[in-house]
Every structure is written in structure tokens, then in C-alpha cells.
Tab-separated table of C-alpha atoms and ligand atoms in Angstrom:
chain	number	residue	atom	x	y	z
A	1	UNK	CA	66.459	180.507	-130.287
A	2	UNK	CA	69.828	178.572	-131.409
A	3	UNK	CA	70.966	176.061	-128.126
A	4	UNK	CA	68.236	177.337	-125.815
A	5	UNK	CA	65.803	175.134	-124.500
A	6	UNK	CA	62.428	176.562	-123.685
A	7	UNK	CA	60.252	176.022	-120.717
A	8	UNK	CA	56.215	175.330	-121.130
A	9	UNK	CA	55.493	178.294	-123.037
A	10	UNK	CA	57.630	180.575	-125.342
A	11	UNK	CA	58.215	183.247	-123.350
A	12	UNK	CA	59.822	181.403	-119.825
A	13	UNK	CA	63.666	181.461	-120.982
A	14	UNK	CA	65.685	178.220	-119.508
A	15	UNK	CA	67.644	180.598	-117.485
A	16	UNK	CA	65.015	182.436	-115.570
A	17	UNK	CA	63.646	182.049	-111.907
A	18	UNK	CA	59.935	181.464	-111.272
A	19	UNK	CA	58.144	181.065	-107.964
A	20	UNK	CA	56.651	177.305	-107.772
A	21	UNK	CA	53.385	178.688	-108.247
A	22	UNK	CA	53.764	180.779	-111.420
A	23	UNK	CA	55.553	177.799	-112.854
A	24	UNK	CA	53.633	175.435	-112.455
A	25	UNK	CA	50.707	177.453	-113.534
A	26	UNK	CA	52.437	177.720	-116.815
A	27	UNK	CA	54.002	174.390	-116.877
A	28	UNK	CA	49.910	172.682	-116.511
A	29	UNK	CA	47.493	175.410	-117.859
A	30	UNK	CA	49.473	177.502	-119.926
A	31	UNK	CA	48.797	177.226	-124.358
A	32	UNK	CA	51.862	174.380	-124.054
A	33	UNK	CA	50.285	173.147	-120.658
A	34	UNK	CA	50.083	169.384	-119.575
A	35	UNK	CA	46.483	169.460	-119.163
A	36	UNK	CA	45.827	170.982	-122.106
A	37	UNK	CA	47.121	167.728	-124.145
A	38	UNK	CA	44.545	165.762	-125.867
A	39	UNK	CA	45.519	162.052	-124.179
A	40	UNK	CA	44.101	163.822	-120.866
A	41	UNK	CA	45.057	162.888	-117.105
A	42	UNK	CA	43.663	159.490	-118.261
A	43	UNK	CA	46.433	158.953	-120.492
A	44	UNK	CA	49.325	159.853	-117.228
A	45	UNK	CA	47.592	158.725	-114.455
A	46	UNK	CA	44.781	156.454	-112.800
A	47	UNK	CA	42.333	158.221	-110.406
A	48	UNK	CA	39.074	156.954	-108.325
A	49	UNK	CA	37.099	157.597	-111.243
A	50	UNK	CA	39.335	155.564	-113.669
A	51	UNK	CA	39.697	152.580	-111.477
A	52	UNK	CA	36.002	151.856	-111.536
A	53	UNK	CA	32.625	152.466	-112.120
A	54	UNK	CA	31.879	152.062	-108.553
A	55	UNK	CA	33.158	154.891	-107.813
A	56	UNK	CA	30.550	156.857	-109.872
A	57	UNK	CA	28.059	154.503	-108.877
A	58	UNK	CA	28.655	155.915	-105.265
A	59	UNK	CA	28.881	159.703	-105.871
A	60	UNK	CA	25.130	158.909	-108.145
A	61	UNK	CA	23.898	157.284	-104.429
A	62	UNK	CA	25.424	160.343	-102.713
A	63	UNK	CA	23.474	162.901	-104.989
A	64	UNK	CA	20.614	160.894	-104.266
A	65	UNK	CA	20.715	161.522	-100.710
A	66	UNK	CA	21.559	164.607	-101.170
A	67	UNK	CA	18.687	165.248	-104.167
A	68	UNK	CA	16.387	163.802	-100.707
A	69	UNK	CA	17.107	166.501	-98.677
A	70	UNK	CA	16.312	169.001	-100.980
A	71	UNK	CA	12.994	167.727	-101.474
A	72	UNK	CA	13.626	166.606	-104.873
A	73	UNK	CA	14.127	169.514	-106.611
A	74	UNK	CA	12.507	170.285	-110.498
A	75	UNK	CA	16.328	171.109	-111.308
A	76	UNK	CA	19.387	169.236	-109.551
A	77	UNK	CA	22.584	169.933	-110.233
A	78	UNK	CA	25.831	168.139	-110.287
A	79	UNK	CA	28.493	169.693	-110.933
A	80	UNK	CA	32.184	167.750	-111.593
A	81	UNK	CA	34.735	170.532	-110.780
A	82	UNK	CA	38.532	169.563	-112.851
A	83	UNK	CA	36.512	166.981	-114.745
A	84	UNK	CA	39.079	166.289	-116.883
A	85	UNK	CA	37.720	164.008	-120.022
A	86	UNK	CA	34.065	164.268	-118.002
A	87	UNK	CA	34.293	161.046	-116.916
A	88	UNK	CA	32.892	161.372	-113.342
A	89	UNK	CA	30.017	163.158	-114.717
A	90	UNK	CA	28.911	161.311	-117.486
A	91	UNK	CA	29.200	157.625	-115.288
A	92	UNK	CA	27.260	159.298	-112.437
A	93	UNK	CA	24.649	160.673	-114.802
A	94	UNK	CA	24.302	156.617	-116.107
A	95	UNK	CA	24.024	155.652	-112.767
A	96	UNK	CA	21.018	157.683	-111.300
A	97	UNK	CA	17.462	156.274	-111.158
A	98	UNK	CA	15.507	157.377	-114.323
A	99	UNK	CA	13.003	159.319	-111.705
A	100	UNK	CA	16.066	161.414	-110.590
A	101	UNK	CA	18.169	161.498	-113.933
A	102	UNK	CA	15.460	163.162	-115.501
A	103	UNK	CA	15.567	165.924	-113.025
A	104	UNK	CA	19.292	165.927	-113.403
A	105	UNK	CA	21.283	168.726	-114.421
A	106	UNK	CA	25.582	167.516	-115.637
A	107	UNK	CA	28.208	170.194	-115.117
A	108	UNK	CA	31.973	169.644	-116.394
A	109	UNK	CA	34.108	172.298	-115.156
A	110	UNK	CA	37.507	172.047	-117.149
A	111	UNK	CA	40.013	174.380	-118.235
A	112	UNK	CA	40.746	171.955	-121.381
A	113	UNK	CA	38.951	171.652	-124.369
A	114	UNK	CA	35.113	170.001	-124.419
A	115	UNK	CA	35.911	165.936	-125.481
A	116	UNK	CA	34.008	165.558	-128.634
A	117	UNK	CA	32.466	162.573	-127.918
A	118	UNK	CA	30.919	163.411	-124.528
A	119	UNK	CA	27.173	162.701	-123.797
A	120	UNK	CA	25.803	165.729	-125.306
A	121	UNK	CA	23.639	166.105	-121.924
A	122	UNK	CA	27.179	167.255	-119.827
A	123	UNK	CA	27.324	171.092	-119.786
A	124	UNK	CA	31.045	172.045	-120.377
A	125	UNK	CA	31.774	175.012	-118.529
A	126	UNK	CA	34.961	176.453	-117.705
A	127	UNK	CA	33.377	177.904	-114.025
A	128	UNK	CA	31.657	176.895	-111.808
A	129	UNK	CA	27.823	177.632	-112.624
A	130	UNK	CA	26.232	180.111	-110.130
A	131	UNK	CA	23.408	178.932	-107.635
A	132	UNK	CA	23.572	175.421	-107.784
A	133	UNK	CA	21.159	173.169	-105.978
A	134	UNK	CA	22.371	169.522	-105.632
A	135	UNK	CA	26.395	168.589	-105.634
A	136	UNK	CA	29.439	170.162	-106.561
A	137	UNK	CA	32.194	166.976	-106.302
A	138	UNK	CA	35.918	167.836	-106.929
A	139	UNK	CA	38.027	164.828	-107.501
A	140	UNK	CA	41.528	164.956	-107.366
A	141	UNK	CA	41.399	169.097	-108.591
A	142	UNK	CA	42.550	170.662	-105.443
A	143	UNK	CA	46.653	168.782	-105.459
A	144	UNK	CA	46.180	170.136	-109.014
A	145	UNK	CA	45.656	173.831	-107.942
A	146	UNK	CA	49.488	175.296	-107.853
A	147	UNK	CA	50.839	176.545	-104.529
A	148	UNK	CA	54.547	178.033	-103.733
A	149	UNK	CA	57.004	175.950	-101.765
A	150	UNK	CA	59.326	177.159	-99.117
A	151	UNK	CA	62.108	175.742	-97.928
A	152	UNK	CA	63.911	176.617	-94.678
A	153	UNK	CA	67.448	178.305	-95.489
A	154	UNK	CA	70.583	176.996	-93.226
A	155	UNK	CA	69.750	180.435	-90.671
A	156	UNK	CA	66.228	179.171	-89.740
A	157	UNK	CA	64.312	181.505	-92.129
A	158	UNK	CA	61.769	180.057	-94.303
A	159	UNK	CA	62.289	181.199	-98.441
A	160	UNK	CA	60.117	180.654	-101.198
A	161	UNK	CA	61.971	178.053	-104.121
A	162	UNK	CA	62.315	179.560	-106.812
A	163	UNK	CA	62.502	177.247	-109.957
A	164	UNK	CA	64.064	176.977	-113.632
A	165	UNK	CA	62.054	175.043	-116.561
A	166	UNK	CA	64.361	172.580	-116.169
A	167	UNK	CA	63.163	171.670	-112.627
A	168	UNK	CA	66.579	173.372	-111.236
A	169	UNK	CA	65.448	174.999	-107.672
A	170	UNK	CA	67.273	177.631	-105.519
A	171	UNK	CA	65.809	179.835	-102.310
A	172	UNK	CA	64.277	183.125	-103.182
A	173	UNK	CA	63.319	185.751	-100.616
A	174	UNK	CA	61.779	185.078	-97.312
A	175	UNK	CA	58.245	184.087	-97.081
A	176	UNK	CA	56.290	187.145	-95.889
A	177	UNK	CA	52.547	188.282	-95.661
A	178	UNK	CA	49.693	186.332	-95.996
A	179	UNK	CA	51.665	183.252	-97.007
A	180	UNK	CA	53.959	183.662	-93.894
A	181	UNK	CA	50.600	183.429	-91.784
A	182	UNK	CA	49.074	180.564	-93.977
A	183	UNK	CA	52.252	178.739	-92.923
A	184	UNK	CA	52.152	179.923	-89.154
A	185	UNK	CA	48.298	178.917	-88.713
A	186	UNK	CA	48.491	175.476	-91.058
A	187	UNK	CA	52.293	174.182	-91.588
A	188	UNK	CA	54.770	175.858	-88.890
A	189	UNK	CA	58.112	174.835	-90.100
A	190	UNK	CA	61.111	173.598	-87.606
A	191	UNK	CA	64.253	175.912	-87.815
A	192	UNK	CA	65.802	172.695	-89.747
A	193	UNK	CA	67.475	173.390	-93.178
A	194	UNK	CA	66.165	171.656	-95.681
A	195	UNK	CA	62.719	171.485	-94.215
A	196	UNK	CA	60.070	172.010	-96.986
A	197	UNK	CA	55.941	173.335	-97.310
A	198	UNK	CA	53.606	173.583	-99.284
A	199	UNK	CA	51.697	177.109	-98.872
A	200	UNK	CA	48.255	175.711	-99.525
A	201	UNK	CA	46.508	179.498	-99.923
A	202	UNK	CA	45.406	179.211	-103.389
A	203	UNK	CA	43.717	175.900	-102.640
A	204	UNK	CA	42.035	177.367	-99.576
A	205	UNK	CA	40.751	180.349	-101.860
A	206	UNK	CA	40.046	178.069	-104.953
A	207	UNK	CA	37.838	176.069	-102.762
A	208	UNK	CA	35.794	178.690	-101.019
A	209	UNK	CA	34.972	180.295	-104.281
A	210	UNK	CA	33.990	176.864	-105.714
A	211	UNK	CA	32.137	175.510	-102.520
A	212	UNK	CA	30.318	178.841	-102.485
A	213	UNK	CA	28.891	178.206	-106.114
A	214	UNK	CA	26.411	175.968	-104.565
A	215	UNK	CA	23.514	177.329	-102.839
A	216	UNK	CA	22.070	174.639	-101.469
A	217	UNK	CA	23.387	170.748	-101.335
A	218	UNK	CA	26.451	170.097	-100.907
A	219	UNK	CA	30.415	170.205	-101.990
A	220	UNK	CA	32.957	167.798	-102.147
A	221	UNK	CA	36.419	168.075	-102.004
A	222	UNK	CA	38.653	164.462	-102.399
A	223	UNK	CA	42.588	164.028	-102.791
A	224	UNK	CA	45.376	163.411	-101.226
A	225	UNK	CA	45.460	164.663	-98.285
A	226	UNK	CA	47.270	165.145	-95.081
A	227	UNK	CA	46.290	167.415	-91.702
A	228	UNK	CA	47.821	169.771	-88.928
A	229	UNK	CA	50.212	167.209	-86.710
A	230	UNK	CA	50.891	165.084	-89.490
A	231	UNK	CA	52.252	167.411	-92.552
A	232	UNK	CA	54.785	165.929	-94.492
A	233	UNK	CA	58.280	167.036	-93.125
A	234	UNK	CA	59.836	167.795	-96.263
A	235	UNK	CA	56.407	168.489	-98.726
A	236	UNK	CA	55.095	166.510	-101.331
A	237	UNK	CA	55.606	167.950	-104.655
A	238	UNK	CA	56.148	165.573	-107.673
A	239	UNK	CA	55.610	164.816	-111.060
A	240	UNK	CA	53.694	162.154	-112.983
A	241	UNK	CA	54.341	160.941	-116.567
A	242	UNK	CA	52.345	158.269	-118.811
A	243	UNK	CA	51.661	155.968	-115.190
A	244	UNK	CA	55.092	156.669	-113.687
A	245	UNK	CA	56.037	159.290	-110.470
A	246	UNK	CA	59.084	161.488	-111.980
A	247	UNK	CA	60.805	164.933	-111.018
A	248	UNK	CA	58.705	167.500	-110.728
A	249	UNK	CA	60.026	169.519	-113.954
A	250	UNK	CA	57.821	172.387	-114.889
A	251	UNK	CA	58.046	172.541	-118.781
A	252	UNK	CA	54.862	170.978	-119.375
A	253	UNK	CA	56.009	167.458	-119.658
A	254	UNK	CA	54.652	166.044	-116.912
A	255	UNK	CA	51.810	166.523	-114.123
A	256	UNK	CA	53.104	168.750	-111.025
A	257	UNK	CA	50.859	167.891	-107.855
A	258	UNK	CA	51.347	168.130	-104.085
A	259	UNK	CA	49.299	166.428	-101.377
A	260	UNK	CA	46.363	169.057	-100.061
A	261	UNK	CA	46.259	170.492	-96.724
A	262	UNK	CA	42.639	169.890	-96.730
A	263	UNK	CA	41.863	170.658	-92.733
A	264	UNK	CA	43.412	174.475	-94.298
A	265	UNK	CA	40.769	174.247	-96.975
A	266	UNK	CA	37.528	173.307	-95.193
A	267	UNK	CA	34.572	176.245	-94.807
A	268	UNK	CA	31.629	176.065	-91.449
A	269	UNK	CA	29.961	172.798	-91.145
A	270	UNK	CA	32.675	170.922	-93.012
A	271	UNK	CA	33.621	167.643	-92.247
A	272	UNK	CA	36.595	165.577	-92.794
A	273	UNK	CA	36.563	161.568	-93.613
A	274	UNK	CA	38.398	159.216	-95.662
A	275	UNK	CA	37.712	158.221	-98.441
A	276	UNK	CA	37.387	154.308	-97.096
A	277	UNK	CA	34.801	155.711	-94.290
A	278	UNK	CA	32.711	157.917	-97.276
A	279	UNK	CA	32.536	154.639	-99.426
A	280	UNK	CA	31.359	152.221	-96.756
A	281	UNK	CA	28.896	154.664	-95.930
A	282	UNK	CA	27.546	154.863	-99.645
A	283	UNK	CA	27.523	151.124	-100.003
A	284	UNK	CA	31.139	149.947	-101.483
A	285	UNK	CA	32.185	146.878	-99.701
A	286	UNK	CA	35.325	144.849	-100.370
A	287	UNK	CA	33.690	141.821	-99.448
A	288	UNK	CA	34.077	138.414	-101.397
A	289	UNK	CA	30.541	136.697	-103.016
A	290	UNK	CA	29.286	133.306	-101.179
A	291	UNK	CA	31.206	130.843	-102.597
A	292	UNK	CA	27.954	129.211	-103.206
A	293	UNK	CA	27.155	131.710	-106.000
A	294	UNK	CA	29.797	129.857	-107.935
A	295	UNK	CA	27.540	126.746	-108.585
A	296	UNK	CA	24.079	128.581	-109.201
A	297	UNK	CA	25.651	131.791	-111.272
A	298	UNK	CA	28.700	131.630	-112.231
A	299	UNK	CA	28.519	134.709	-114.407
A	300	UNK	CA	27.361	136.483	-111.357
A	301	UNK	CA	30.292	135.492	-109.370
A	302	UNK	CA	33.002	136.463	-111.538
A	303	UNK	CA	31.310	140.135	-111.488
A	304	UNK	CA	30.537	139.833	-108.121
A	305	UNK	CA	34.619	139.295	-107.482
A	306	UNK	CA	35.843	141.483	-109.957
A	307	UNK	CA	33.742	144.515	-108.276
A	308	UNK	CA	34.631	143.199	-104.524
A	309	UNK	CA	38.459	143.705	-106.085
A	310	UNK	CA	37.688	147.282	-107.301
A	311	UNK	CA	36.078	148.130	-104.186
A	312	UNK	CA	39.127	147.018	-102.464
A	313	UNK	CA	41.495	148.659	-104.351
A	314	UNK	CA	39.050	151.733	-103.900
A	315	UNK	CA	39.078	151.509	-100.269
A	316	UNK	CA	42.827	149.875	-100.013
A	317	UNK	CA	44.837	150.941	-97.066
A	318	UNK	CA	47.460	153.059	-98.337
A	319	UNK	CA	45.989	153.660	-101.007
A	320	UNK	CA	43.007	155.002	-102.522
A	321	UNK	CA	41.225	154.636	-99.413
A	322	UNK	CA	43.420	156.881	-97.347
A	323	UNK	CA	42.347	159.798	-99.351
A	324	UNK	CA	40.208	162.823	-97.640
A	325	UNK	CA	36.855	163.405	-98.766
A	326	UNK	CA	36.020	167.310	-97.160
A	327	UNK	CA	32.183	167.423	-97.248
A	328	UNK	CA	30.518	170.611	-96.747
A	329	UNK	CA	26.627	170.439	-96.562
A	330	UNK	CA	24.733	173.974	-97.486
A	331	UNK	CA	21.039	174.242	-96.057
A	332	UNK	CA	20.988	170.240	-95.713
A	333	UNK	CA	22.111	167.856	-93.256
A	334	UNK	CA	25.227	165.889	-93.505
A	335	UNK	CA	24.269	163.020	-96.212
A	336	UNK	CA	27.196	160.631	-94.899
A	337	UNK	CA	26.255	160.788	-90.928
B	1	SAM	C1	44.037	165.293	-111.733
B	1	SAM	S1	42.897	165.833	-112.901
B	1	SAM	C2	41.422	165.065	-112.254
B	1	SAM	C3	40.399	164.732	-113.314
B	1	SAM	C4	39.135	164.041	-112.803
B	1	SAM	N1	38.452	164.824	-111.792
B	1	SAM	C5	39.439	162.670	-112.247
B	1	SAM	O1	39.311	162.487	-111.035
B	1	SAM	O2	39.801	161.768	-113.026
B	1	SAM	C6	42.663	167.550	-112.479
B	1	SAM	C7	41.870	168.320	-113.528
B	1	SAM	O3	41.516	169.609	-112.995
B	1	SAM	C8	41.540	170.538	-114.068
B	1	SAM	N2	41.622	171.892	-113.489
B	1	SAM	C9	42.613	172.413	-112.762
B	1	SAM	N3	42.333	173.672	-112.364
B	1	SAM	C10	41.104	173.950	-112.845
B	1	SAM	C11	40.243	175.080	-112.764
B	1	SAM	N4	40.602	176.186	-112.100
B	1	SAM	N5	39.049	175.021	-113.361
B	1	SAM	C12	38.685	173.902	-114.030
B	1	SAM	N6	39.453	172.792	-114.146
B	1	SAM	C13	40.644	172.813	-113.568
B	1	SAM	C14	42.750	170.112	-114.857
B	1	SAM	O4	42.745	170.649	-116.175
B	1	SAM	C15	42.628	168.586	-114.809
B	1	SAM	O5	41.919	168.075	-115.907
């Protein structure tokens, strides 16, 4: 239509009011969506599993462990839940023993299209499969899953923010129901004005039903996270475009993701570490190579550094290695103890 401009799909009118979550629902899965763009998150943004193959490397020595405990199962699963381009899935495959990758089962769960050049092994699914034995691992999905936002208005009360495509926000109606005791249990908010939440219910339920998918092994859940006592005064909600943190605008043109409430999210038995204390315990060290190995190989040593730098920046303090890893074993012990 003549001098309107049109949100992430045809039929969200600049003017109109949406709820955080319905937007950005639209804005990132809808026909228009972000995610559904053919550059990927690759092409916006650089997670664990883009910044090296050590990463992969570690989550192949973690279904191992796990793929132990089970007694080596004829069929084990791993399934990569928000796999975007597959990558986690197809690197981990590359990295398991033969013994074990014959065994091996690949799982992309992904709401976009199937890449056409992945490894013709990876299952792409856009569910979880049912009755899993082996790993479900979720890598940066859950800050991904969209949640409202409310905002406390000048009288105390907290409101859901409504939003326009064009990112404009004002306060809609009080926050009542089961989102008013998601907030009370997880993210009380001070009678300040101004002060701001993210209602993390749809993550908790997302979760459950994925975590639940396995029957027995165990689930993984990493991102950005932040815990009960140390929430964010004011949320986290922001947008990413091509490598650079911008508004969060919900017309498509960007990523929308908030910070995960992950202590709200974890089921019985779960157990919350970084993701600096899960990669020490699977073998990632930052360390430098003996100077020595300079002399005798110094091919070695220049891949030696380079992966002691990726396992750094994988393990960084504030950074990557500040992330939560919530690890929920089913029928097996806990794999990182
Ligand atoms: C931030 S990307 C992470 C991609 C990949 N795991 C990584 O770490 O590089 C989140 C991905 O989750 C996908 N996603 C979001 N909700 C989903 C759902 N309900 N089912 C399957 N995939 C989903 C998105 O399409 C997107 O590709």
C-alpha cells in the first residue's frame, strides 16, 4: 500500500501494536522471517560452533561419555536442536571415533530450509525426533525462543510492551496469569519505572518438551544466560545485524534475542555450569605449546597456538566462557561430574 511501510510479513500494518512475543515470532520465523534467509545466523553472527572446531570436537567427547553410559547402544542419537546451517551436527559427526560414528544417528532440528550441501547422513527434521537415546544439544536456540517483555509503569504495576514493526514500544495491559507468576517465582520486579523482564515461559515450556524427547542420555541447553539474584535490571533484548548489536526492530531485518533465564528452564536432576567449567571438563585448555615444540615441529606449533587461541576465546572471561551450559542427564549419570 502507497507510503506504508510493512512489518515482517504482509499482514502486520506499521501502525499496529503487537505483544513482544507475537512480534518477534513474526519478525524471525514468519514467510519474511530472519531465520528463514538463506545467508543463515552464520552470515549475522558468530556462535561457539562458528568460532571453532573445538567446540564440536568437545560435544563428539561428550556424546562419547554419554554413548558409555548407555552401554553403547546399536542406535545413538544426537540430536542438534536450532541447528541452523547443521553445522554442530555435521563437525561432531566428523569428530567421533569410527567405532562410535558408525553407531551414530545426526539429527538437525531447524525451522529453515534443509542446506543443500549438508552431509547427506544429517536427518533434517523440523521436531525433535521421539525416543532418543544419546544427546539432544541446543546451542544458542533457547535466547532465540520469543518471550514478552514487561516493563514497570510510573504506579508500580508491571505491563506487557507492546511493539510497532518499526521497533516503536509503548505499555500494554498489566501482566496477569501465568506470566504474572513466572515473573513472581523467577524475575520479581522493583516498583521502579522503567524497570524491564523478560517473561522466560515459552523457553521454560520449549525446553521441557524438547528435553523430554530424549529417553535416555542426556540434554543440553547453552546460551546466554543469567540466574535468580543476578537478572538483568532493565532485560536484555537486542538485535543483531551482519556481525553488529543494533535495535531490536521486529520487521525481520535483524536477529531479536534476550539472555535466558536458564535456572527458570532447568527440569529434575539438572545441573547448571558454565560453559568455561563444561569445556575444561571435556578437555579444551587455553594453554600455550612448549616453546620447545617450535624447534622440533614447527608446523605443530603454529596449530598447537592457533587452537590454544580458540580455546581461549571459547572459554574467555566475559565472553564465550561465561555462557550456561544446563545439563540434564535421563537414566545416566552426570557425564561432566
Ligand atoms: C542463534 S541460531 C543458533 C544456530 C546454531 N545452533 C549455532 O549455535 O550456530 C538459532 C536457531 O534456532 C532455530 N530455531 C528457533 N526456534 C526453533 C524451533 N522451535 N525449532 C527448530 N529450530 C528453531 C532458528 O531458526 C535458528 O537457526
Amino acid at each position: 500500500m502507497a507510503g506504508e511501510t510493512r512489518g515482517a510479513t504482509a499482514g502486520w500494518t506499521a501502525g499496529e501494536w503487537r505483544g513482544w512475543r507475537a512480534a518477534a515470532q513474526e519478525a524471525l520465523y514468519g514467510e519474511q522471517g530472519f531465520y528463514r534467509r538463506p545467508e543463515g545466523p552464520a552470515g549475522h553472527f558468530r556462535t561457539s560452533v562458528h568460532a571453532s572446531p573445538l567446540f564440536a570436537g568437545a560435544v563428539a567427547r561428550l556424546l562419547c561419555r554419554v554413548d558409555e553410559s548407555l552401554g553403547r547402544p546399536a542406535s545413538l542419537g544426537f540430536v542438534d536442536m536450532g541447528a541452523g546451517r547443521g553445522e554442530l551436527v555435521t563437525g561432531v559427526l566428523a569428530a567421533l571415533p569410527p567405532e562410535v560414528a558408525a553407531r551414530a544417528r545426526g539429527y538437525a532440528v531447524e525451522l529453515a530450509d534443509r542446506p543443500a550441501d549438508l552431509d547427506h547422513r544429517v536427518e533434517w527434521l523440523a521436531e525433535p525426533p521421539g525416543g532418543v537415546t544419546g544427546l539432544l544439544f541446543a546451542n544458542e536456540w533457547l535466547d532465540n525462543v520469543p518471550v514478552e517483555v514487561a516493563e514497570v509503569d510510573p504506579a508500580g504495576v508491571p505491563r506487557l510492551v507492546l511493539v510497532r514493526p518499526d521497533g516503536t514500544e509503548r505499555l500494554g495491559e498489566p501482566v496477569t496469569g501465568a506470566e504474572a507468576e513466572w515473573l513472581a517465582r523467577w524475575w520479581p520486579l522493583p516498583p521502579e519505572a522503567g524497570t524491564r523482564a523478560e517473561i522466560g515461559l515459552p523457553r521454560d515450556t520449549a525446553w521441557a518438551a524438547a528435553g523430554s524427547t530424549v529417553d535416555r542420555g542426556l540434554a543440553v541447553a547453552v546460551d546466554y544466560a543469567h540466574t535468580a539474584g543476578a537478572r538483568p535490571p532493565f532485560g536484555t533484548l537486542t538485535g543483531f545485524r551482519a556481525g553488529r548489536e543494533t535495535a531490536p526492530v521486529p520487521d525481520g531485518s535483524c536477529d531479536l534475542t534476550a539472555h535466558v533465564a536458564l535456572d527458570a528452564c532447568a527440569g529434575p536432576g539438572a545441573r547448571l555450569l558454565t560453559q568455561r567449567e563444561s569445556l575444561h571438563a571435556l578437555g579444551v585448555a587455553g594453554g600455550r605449546p612448549p616453546l620447545s615444540l617450535a624447534s622440533t615441529d614447527p608446523a605443530a606449533y603454529v596449530r598447537a597456538l592457533a587452537g590454544a587461541g580458540e580455546a581461549a576465546e571459547l572459554t574467555a572471561t566475559g565472553g564465550l566462557g561465561d555462557f550456561g551450559w544446563l545439563v540434564e542427564p535421563r537414566g545416566i549419570p552426570d557425564p561432566l561430574r
